Amino acid sequence: MLVKLLRVFAAMTLSGCAALAQADKPPAAVVAGIPVNYDEARVGTYTLPDPLVLADGKPVRDAKTWNEKRRGEIVRLFEENQYGRSPGRPAAMSFDVFDKGTPALDGKAIRRQVTIFFSADKAGPKMDLLVYVPANAAGPVPVLLNIGFSANSSTVDDPGVKAGEVWGRDKKKVPAGQGMNFGRVDVARLLDAGFGFATVYYGDIDPDFLGGVPLGVRALYLKPGQTGPAPDEWGAIAAWAWGLSRAIDYLETDKGVDATRVAIMGVSRLGKTVMWAGAHDPRIALVIASCSGEGGAALSRRNYGETIAHLTEASRFPYQFAGNYAKFANQVDKLPVDAHMLVALIAPRPVLLQTGDKDFWSDPKGEFLAAVAAGPVYRLLGKQGLDTDRMPPAGVPILHTIGYFMHAGGHGTIPSDWDQFLAFMQMHLQGKR
Ligand code: GCU
């Protein structure tokens, strides 16, 4: 066990360690000098902003008004106040498909590997994308696109994958460890169910530490004299989400992939990332967000577990968000959005929120309540919300167009979560009930 744990720790980047360690410890009463509340009686009262009222005060009564007016208003509010504005597709981006279709995984898959160069400068920021499609596919397949804490070569068990590099402790890229299993994905299971699988390493897009801007993609967009993004410009989460959109730019060109049926998934800070990517990029067909918590699918106005104050405290994760987000640390009631509006931006597309009943820090109930409060937008668009305001116990999924599933356990995904992920994807991307 200890050996296994040590290997796992060695495999993880700075951030991954935080994610795992947290699951096994009792919740801390104070984090970064800021008290943490775990008492439902002290959550406080709050009023959520109404997603179905326009900025000018008029109600949103039909899908057209939502799609043409309100949706855009809410996207801009999240850009300005939470994640930061990101640029579009870079004109000089290019794809080098260096593995054009090799039989892999005991003949079950055809593998492709692509380097996505974010600019004309081949020495500049770039991202490796690994793609498998079932070898027996009769046509283009739906794909699960994962964003992970590990290099692609550590995410799957396939010696044919290019050995990746990850950010080491001294903020330099180092070779990814061998034989590590943090965040490892059972690709065969997806292939057997008729899905393709694709994955990227988040650190290829932007590093996950304070002061990382010069080392990631955001550096390409700094104006002369700018040393960091402006307060309404992209934090690292928006950069990682942007990277997912660039992966989809490639998938749209891959003949084995049905790019209208791409699901995305990520855990923890990468759960926040897939929520924002799904909200922002309507090409994404389905979102699976695992334990996204504060700054993701958990309501910020609930004072339970992590808060905006904890997230944006100078020594923690302010770099993951727009600079403006920190302004709401001590006045969350002034934030013009909340997590239910993030869920609502994904409508009418399916979104599954997976949590854990012992993941107190991430506030599983706050995610449930966000899903409930996004329901009116789904219903306006003719889809099914959660259709209950009673939170299900651990182990009991609700899989409608909005899905909610809380496993018994802590932070992250556990193998049995995959039963729900697959059922949700089969239901929505393959029309299976
Ligand atoms: C920290 C952070 C969370 C985040 C998590 C992770 O615990 O406070 O907001 O989700 O790291 O990404 O593992």
Coordinates of C-alpha atoms and ligand atoms in Angstrom, one line a residue:
M1 CA 0.0 0.0 0.0
L2 CA 2.7 2.4 1.1
V3 CA 4.8 1.6 -2.0
K4 CA 1.8 2.2 -4.2
L5 CA 1.0 5.5 -2.5
L6 CA 4.6 6.6 -2.9
R7 CA 4.5 5.8 -6.6
V8 CA 1.2 7.6 -7.0
F9 CA 2.7 10.7 -5.2
A10 CA 5.8 10.6 -7.4
A11 CA 3.6 10.6 -10.4
M12 CA 1.6 13.6 -9.5
T13 CA 2.2 17.2 -10.2
L14 CA 2.1 19.7 -7.4
S15 CA -1.6 20.0 -7.8
G16 CA -2.5 16.3 -8.0
C17 CA -1.0 15.9 -4.6
A18 CA -3.4 18.4 -3.1
A19 CA -6.3 16.5 -4.7
L20 CA -5.4 13.1 -3.2
A21 CA -4.1 14.1 0.2
Q22 CA -7.2 16.0 0.9
A23 CA -9.5 13.0 0.6
D24 CA -7.9 11.1 3.4
K25 CA -7.7 13.8 6.1
P26 CA -10.5 15.0 8.3
P27 CA -11.6 18.5 7.1
A28 CA -9.4 21.3 8.4
A29 CA -11.1 24.0 10.5
V30 CA -8.9 26.7 9.1
V31 CA -7.3 26.8 5.6
A32 CA -4.8 29.6 4.7
G33 CA -5.9 31.4 7.8
I34 CA -9.5 31.4 6.8
P35 CA -12.1 29.5 8.9
V36 CA -14.0 26.7 7.1
N37 CA -17.7 26.0 7.9
Y38 CA -19.0 22.5 7.9
D39 CA -22.2 23.1 9.8
E40 CA -25.4 23.2 7.7
A41 CA -27.0 25.4 10.4
R42 CA -24.3 28.1 9.7
V43 CA -24.4 28.1 5.9
G44 CA -26.3 31.4 5.9
T45 CA -29.2 32.6 3.8
Y46 CA -28.9 33.8 0.3
T47 CA -30.8 34.8 -2.8
L48 CA -29.5 33.4 -6.1
P49 CA -29.5 35.7 -9.2
D50 CA -32.3 34.6 -11.5
P51 CA -30.9 33.1 -14.8
L52 CA -34.2 33.8 -16.5
V53 CA -34.2 37.6 -16.0
L54 CA -32.3 39.8 -18.5
A55 CA -29.9 42.5 -17.4
D56 CA -32.6 45.1 -18.2
G57 CA -35.0 43.4 -15.8
K58 CA -37.3 41.7 -18.4
P59 CA -38.1 38.1 -18.0
V60 CA -36.9 35.4 -20.3
R61 CA -40.0 33.5 -21.5
D62 CA -38.8 31.6 -24.5
A63 CA -35.8 29.7 -25.9
K64 CA -35.1 32.4 -28.5
T65 CA -34.6 35.1 -25.9
W66 CA -32.5 32.7 -23.8
N67 CA -30.3 31.7 -26.8
E68 CA -30.0 35.2 -28.4
K69 CA -29.8 37.4 -25.4
R70 CA -29.6 35.9 -21.9
R71 CA -27.1 33.2 -22.6
G72 CA -24.5 35.7 -24.0
E73 CA -25.1 38.0 -21.0
I74 CA -24.3 35.3 -18.6
V75 CA -21.2 34.1 -20.5
R76 CA -19.9 37.6 -20.4
L77 CA -20.6 37.9 -16.6
F78 CA -18.6 34.7 -16.0
E79 CA -15.8 36.0 -18.2
E80 CA -15.6 39.3 -16.5
N81 CA -16.0 38.1 -12.9
Q82 CA -14.9 34.5 -12.5
Y83 CA -12.8 32.9 -15.2
G84 CA -11.6 35.7 -17.5
R85 CA -11.9 36.3 -21.2
S86 CA -10.0 34.0 -23.5
P87 CA -9.0 34.5 -27.1
G88 CA -10.5 32.5 -30.0
R89 CA -8.8 29.9 -32.2
P90 CA -5.3 31.1 -33.1
A91 CA -4.9 31.7 -36.8
A92 CA -1.4 30.2 -36.9
M93 CA -2.3 27.0 -35.0
S94 CA -1.3 23.8 -36.7
F95 CA -1.7 20.0 -36.2
D96 CA 1.2 17.6 -36.6
V97 CA -0.4 14.1 -36.8
F98 CA 2.7 12.2 -35.9
D99 CA 1.0 8.9 -35.3
K100 CA -1.5 8.5 -38.1
G101 CA -3.4 5.4 -37.1
T102 CA -1.7 2.5 -35.4
P103 CA -3.4 -0.7 -34.1
A104 CA -3.2 -0.5 -30.3
L105 CA -4.6 -1.9 -27.1
D106 CA -4.6 -5.6 -28.1
G107 CA -6.0 -4.7 -31.5
K108 CA -9.1 -3.1 -30.0
A109 CA -8.2 0.4 -31.0
I110 CA -6.7 2.5 -33.7
R111 CA -4.5 5.1 -32.1
R112 CA -3.6 8.6 -33.4
Q113 CA -1.3 11.1 -31.8
V114 CA -1.2 14.8 -32.6
T115 CA 0.9 17.7 -31.5
I116 CA -1.2 20.9 -31.6
F117 CA 1.1 23.9 -32.0
F118 CA -0.7 26.9 -30.6
S119 CA 1.3 29.4 -32.7
A120 CA 3.6 29.4 -35.8
D121 CA 6.6 29.1 -33.4
K122 CA 7.2 25.3 -33.1
A123 CA 9.3 26.0 -30.0
G124 CA 6.4 27.8 -28.4
P125 CA 3.5 26.4 -26.3
K126 CA 2.1 23.1 -27.8
M127 CA -0.1 20.3 -26.6
D128 CA -0.1 16.5 -27.3
L129 CA -3.5 14.9 -28.0
L130 CA -3.9 11.2 -27.9
V131 CA -6.9 9.7 -29.6
Y132 CA -8.3 6.1 -29.8
V133 CA -11.2 4.9 -31.8
P134 CA -12.6 1.4 -31.7
A135 CA -10.8 -0.7 -34.4
N136 CA -14.2 -2.3 -35.4
A137 CA -16.0 1.0 -35.8
A138 CA -18.3 1.2 -38.9
G139 CA -18.1 5.0 -39.0
P140 CA -17.3 8.1 -37.0
V141 CA -17.7 7.5 -33.2
P142 CA -18.7 9.6 -30.2
V143 CA -15.6 10.4 -28.1
L144 CA -14.8 11.1 -24.5
L145 CA -12.2 13.8 -24.3
N146 CA -10.4 13.8 -20.9
I147 CA -8.2 16.5 -19.5
G148 CA -5.9 15.0 -16.9
F149 CA -3.2 15.8 -14.3
S150 CA -0.9 13.2 -15.9
A151 CA 1.0 13.1 -19.2
N152 CA -0.9 11.1 -21.9
S153 CA 1.7 8.3 -21.5
S154 CA 0.7 7.9 -17.8
T155 CA -3.0 8.2 -18.4
V156 CA -3.3 5.0 -20.5
D157 CA -1.6 1.7 -20.4
D158 CA -0.1 1.7 -23.9
P159 CA 3.7 1.5 -24.5
G160 CA 3.2 3.0 -27.9
V161 CA 2.3 6.4 -26.5
K162 CA 4.9 9.1 -26.8
A163 CA 6.7 9.6 -23.5
G164 CA 5.3 12.8 -22.1
E165 CA 6.7 15.5 -19.8
V166 CA 5.1 17.0 -16.8
W167 CA 5.8 20.0 -14.6
G168 CA 8.1 19.0 -11.7
R169 CA 8.5 20.6 -8.3
D170 CA 11.1 23.1 -9.4
K171 CA 8.7 24.4 -12.1
K172 CA 10.6 22.8 -14.9
K173 CA 9.3 20.1 -17.3
V174 CA 10.5 16.6 -16.4
P175 CA 9.9 13.2 -18.0
A176 CA 6.6 11.7 -16.9
G177 CA 7.1 8.8 -14.5
Q178 CA 6.6 5.3 -15.7
G179 CA 4.0 2.8 -14.4
M180 CA 2.1 5.4 -12.5
N181 CA -1.7 5.1 -12.2
F182 CA -3.1 8.4 -10.9
G183 CA -6.1 9.3 -13.1
R184 CA -5.5 6.2 -15.2
V185 CA -8.4 5.5 -17.6
D186 CA -9.7 2.0 -18.6
V187 CA -9.9 2.8 -22.3
A188 CA -10.9 -0.8 -23.3
R189 CA -14.2 -0.3 -21.5
L190 CA -15.0 2.7 -23.5
L191 CA -14.0 1.1 -26.7
D192 CA -16.2 -2.0 -26.0
A193 CA -19.1 0.4 -25.5
G194 CA -18.5 2.0 -28.9
F195 CA -16.8 5.2 -27.7
G196 CA -13.5 6.6 -28.7
F197 CA -11.2 8.2 -26.1
A198 CA -9.0 11.2 -26.3
T199 CA -6.9 12.9 -23.6
V200 CA -4.6 15.9 -23.0
Y201 CA -2.3 16.8 -20.2
Y202 CA -3.4 20.2 -18.7
G203 CA 0.2 21.3 -18.0
D204 CA 0.8 21.3 -21.8
I205 CA -1.6 24.2 -22.0
D206 CA -0.7 26.3 -18.9
P207 CA 1.2 25.4 -15.7
D208 CA -0.7 25.0 -12.5
F209 CA 1.3 27.2 -10.1
L210 CA 1.6 30.8 -9.1
G211 CA 3.8 32.7 -11.5
G212 CA 3.2 30.2 -14.3
V213 CA 2.0 32.7 -16.9
P214 CA 5.4 33.1 -18.8
L215 CA 5.6 29.4 -19.2
G216 CA 2.2 28.7 -20.7
V217 CA -0.1 29.6 -23.5
R218 CA -1.3 32.9 -21.9
A219 CA 2.2 34.3 -22.5
L220 CA 1.5 34.3 -26.2
Y221 CA -1.3 36.8 -25.8
L222 CA 0.3 39.4 -23.5
K223 CA 0.4 42.8 -25.0
P224 CA 3.7 44.7 -25.0
G225 CA 4.4 45.9 -21.4
Q226 CA 1.8 43.5 -19.9
T227 CA 3.4 41.1 -17.4
G228 CA 0.2 39.2 -16.7
P229 CA -3.4 39.0 -17.8
A230 CA -5.7 42.0 -17.0
P231 CA -8.2 41.5 -14.2
D232 CA -10.9 40.4 -16.6
E233 CA -8.6 38.2 -18.7
W234 CA -8.1 34.4 -18.5
G235 CA -6.9 32.6 -15.5
A236 CA -5.4 29.1 -15.8
I237 CA -8.8 27.4 -15.7
A238 CA -10.0 29.4 -18.7
A239 CA -6.7 28.5 -20.4
W240 CA -7.2 24.8 -19.8
A241 CA -10.7 25.1 -21.1
W242 CA -9.4 26.9 -24.2
G243 CA -7.0 24.0 -24.7
L244 CA -10.0 21.6 -24.8
S245 CA -11.6 23.7 -27.5
R246 CA -8.3 23.5 -29.5
A247 CA -8.5 19.7 -29.1
I248 CA -12.0 19.8 -30.5
D249 CA -10.7 21.9 -33.4
Y250 CA -8.5 18.9 -34.3
L251 CA -11.2 16.3 -33.6
E252 CA -13.4 18.1 -36.1
T253 CA -10.8 17.1 -38.8
D254 CA -10.4 13.5 -37.7
K255 CA -12.5 11.2 -39.9
G256 CA -12.8 8.5 -37.2
V257 CA -14.5 10.9 -34.8
D258 CA -18.1 12.3 -34.8
A259 CA -17.2 15.8 -33.5
T260 CA -20.9 16.5 -32.9
R261 CA -20.8 13.9 -30.1
V262 CA -17.7 14.8 -28.0
A263 CA -18.1 14.5 -24.2
I264 CA -15.5 16.1 -21.9
M265 CA -14.5 15.1 -18.5
G266 CA -12.2 16.3 -15.7
V267 CA -11.7 16.0 -12.0
S268 CA -11.5 18.7 -9.3
R269 CA -9.9 21.8 -10.7
L270 CA -10.2 20.1 -14.0
G271 CA -13.9 19.5 -13.1
K272 CA -14.1 23.3 -12.8
T273 CA -12.3 23.4 -16.2
V274 CA -14.8 21.2 -18.0
M275 CA -17.7 23.1 -16.5
W276 CA -16.4 26.3 -18.0
A277 CA -15.4 24.7 -21.3
G278 CA -18.9 23.2 -21.7
A279 CA -20.5 26.5 -20.8
H280 CA -18.3 28.5 -23.2
D281 CA -18.0 26.2 -26.2
P282 CA -21.3 25.0 -27.6
R283 CA -19.6 22.3 -29.8
I284 CA -19.1 20.2 -26.6
A285 CA -22.0 17.7 -26.6
L286 CA -21.9 16.5 -22.9
V287 CA -20.0 17.4 -19.7
I288 CA -18.9 15.1 -16.9
A289 CA -17.6 17.2 -14.0
S290 CA -16.1 15.3 -11.1
C291 CA -15.9 17.0 -7.7
S292 CA -15.7 20.5 -9.3
G293 CA -16.7 22.2 -6.0
E294 CA -16.1 25.8 -5.3
G295 CA -15.4 27.8 -8.5
G296 CA -17.1 24.9 -10.4
A297 CA -20.6 23.5 -9.9
A298 CA -21.0 24.2 -6.1
L299 CA -23.0 27.3 -5.2
S300 CA -20.6 30.1 -4.0
R301 CA -23.3 31.7 -1.9
R302 CA -23.4 28.7 0.4
N303 CA -20.8 29.2 3.1
Y304 CA -19.8 25.5 3.3
G305 CA -16.4 24.0 2.7
E306 CA -14.2 25.9 0.4
T307 CA -15.2 29.5 -0.4
I308 CA -14.1 32.1 -2.9
A309 CA -12.0 33.6 -0.1
H310 CA -10.1 30.3 0.2
L311 CA -9.7 29.8 -3.6
T312 CA -8.4 33.3 -4.2
E313 CA -6.2 33.7 -1.1
A314 CA -2.8 34.9 -2.4
S315 CA -0.9 31.6 -1.5
R316 CA -3.5 29.3 -3.0
F317 CA -5.2 29.5 -6.4
P318 CA -5.8 33.1 -7.5
Y319 CA -3.9 32.4 -10.8
Q320 CA -6.6 29.9 -11.8
F321 CA -9.2 32.7 -12.1
A322 CA -9.7 36.1 -13.5
G323 CA -8.2 38.7 -11.1
N324 CA -11.6 40.2 -10.6
Y325 CA -12.8 37.0 -8.8
A326 CA -11.0 37.9 -5.6
K327 CA -13.1 41.0 -5.2
F328 CA -16.0 38.7 -4.2
A329 CA -14.1 36.9 -1.5
N330 CA -15.8 38.9 1.3
Q331 CA -18.9 39.9 -0.6
V332 CA -20.2 36.9 -2.4
D333 CA -23.7 38.3 -2.5
K334 CA -22.3 40.9 -5.0
L335 CA -21.1 38.3 -7.5
P336 CA -23.5 38.7 -10.4
V337 CA -23.5 34.9 -11.2
D338 CA -23.5 31.7 -9.2
A339 CA -22.9 28.0 -10.1
H340 CA -26.5 27.3 -11.1
M341 CA -25.9 29.7 -14.0
L342 CA -22.8 27.8 -15.0
V343 CA -24.8 24.6 -15.1
A344 CA -27.5 26.5 -17.0
L345 CA -25.1 27.7 -19.7
I346 CA -24.6 24.0 -20.7
A347 CA -28.3 23.6 -21.4
P348 CA -29.9 22.0 -23.4
R349 CA -26.8 19.7 -23.4
P350 CA -26.4 17.0 -20.8
V351 CA -24.2 17.6 -17.8
L352 CA -23.4 15.1 -15.1
L353 CA -22.1 16.3 -11.7
Q354 CA -20.3 13.5 -9.8
T355 CA -19.5 14.2 -6.1
G356 CA -18.6 12.2 -3.0
D357 CA -20.4 12.2 0.3
K358 CA -17.2 12.6 2.3
D359 CA -15.8 15.3 0.0
F360 CA -17.0 18.1 2.4
W361 CA -14.5 20.6 1.1
S362 CA -16.1 20.5 -2.3
D363 CA -19.7 20.8 -0.9
P364 CA -21.6 18.1 -2.6
K365 CA -24.9 19.6 -1.5
G366 CA -23.9 22.9 -3.1
E367 CA -23.5 21.1 -6.4
F368 CA -26.9 19.4 -6.0
L369 CA -28.6 22.8 -5.2
A370 CA -26.9 24.4 -8.3
A371 CA -28.3 21.6 -10.4
V372 CA -31.8 22.1 -9.0
A373 CA -31.6 25.8 -9.6
A374 CA -30.5 25.3 -13.2
G375 CA -33.7 23.2 -13.9
P376 CA -35.9 26.1 -15.1
V377 CA -33.4 26.8 -17.9
Y378 CA -33.4 23.2 -19.0
R379 CA -37.2 23.1 -18.9
L380 CA -37.5 26.3 -20.9
L381 CA -35.4 24.5 -23.6
G382 CA -37.6 21.4 -23.5
K383 CA -35.2 19.3 -21.4
Q384 CA -35.5 17.5 -18.1
G385 CA -33.7 19.1 -15.1
L386 CA -33.2 17.0 -11.9
D387 CA -37.0 17.2 -11.3
T388 CA -36.6 16.8 -7.6
D389 CA -35.3 19.0 -4.8
R390 CA -34.6 16.0 -2.5
M391 CA -31.0 15.2 -2.5
P392 CA -30.4 11.5 -3.3
P393 CA -28.2 9.5 -0.9
A394 CA -24.8 8.3 -1.9
G395 CA -24.9 5.6 -4.5
V396 CA -28.3 6.6 -6.0
P397 CA -27.9 8.4 -9.4
I398 CA -30.3 10.8 -11.1
L399 CA -29.6 10.6 -14.8
H400 CA -31.8 13.1 -16.7
T401 CA -30.4 15.8 -19.0
I402 CA -28.9 17.1 -15.8
G403 CA -27.3 14.2 -13.9
Y404 CA -26.2 14.1 -10.3
F405 CA -24.3 11.2 -8.7
M406 CA -22.7 11.1 -5.2
H407 CA -20.5 8.1 -4.5
A408 CA -19.8 6.9 -1.0
G409 CA -16.3 8.3 -0.4
G410 CA -14.1 11.3 -0.8
H411 CA -12.6 13.6 -3.4
G412 CA -12.1 12.4 -7.0
T413 CA -13.5 9.6 -9.1
I414 CA -13.6 5.9 -8.1
P415 CA -13.9 3.0 -10.5
S416 CA -17.6 2.5 -9.8
D417 CA -18.3 6.1 -11.0
W418 CA -17.5 4.9 -14.5
D419 CA -20.7 2.8 -14.5
Q420 CA -22.7 6.1 -14.2
F421 CA -20.4 8.0 -16.7
L422 CA -21.0 5.2 -19.3
A423 CA -24.7 5.0 -18.7
F424 CA -25.0 8.8 -19.0
M425 CA -23.0 8.8 -22.2
Q426 CA -24.9 5.9 -23.7
M427 CA -28.2 7.5 -22.9
H428 CA -27.3 10.8 -24.5
L429 CA -24.8 10.1 -27.2
Q430 CA -26.0 6.7 -28.4
G431 CA -29.7 7.0 -27.7
K432 CA -29.7 4.0 -25.3
R433 CA -32.1 3.9 -22.3
Ligands
GCU1 C1 -7.7 22.2 -3.8 C2 -8.7 23.3 -4.1 C3 -9.9 22.8 -4.8 C4 -9.6 22.0 -6.0 C5 -8.6 20.9 -5.6 C6 -8.1 20.0 -6.7 O1 -8.3 21.4 -2.8 O2 -9.0 23.9 -2.9 O3 -10.7 23.9 -5.3 O4 -10.7 21.5 -6.7 O5 -7.5 21.4 -5.0 O6 -8.0 20.4 -7.9 O7 -7.6 19.0 -6.4

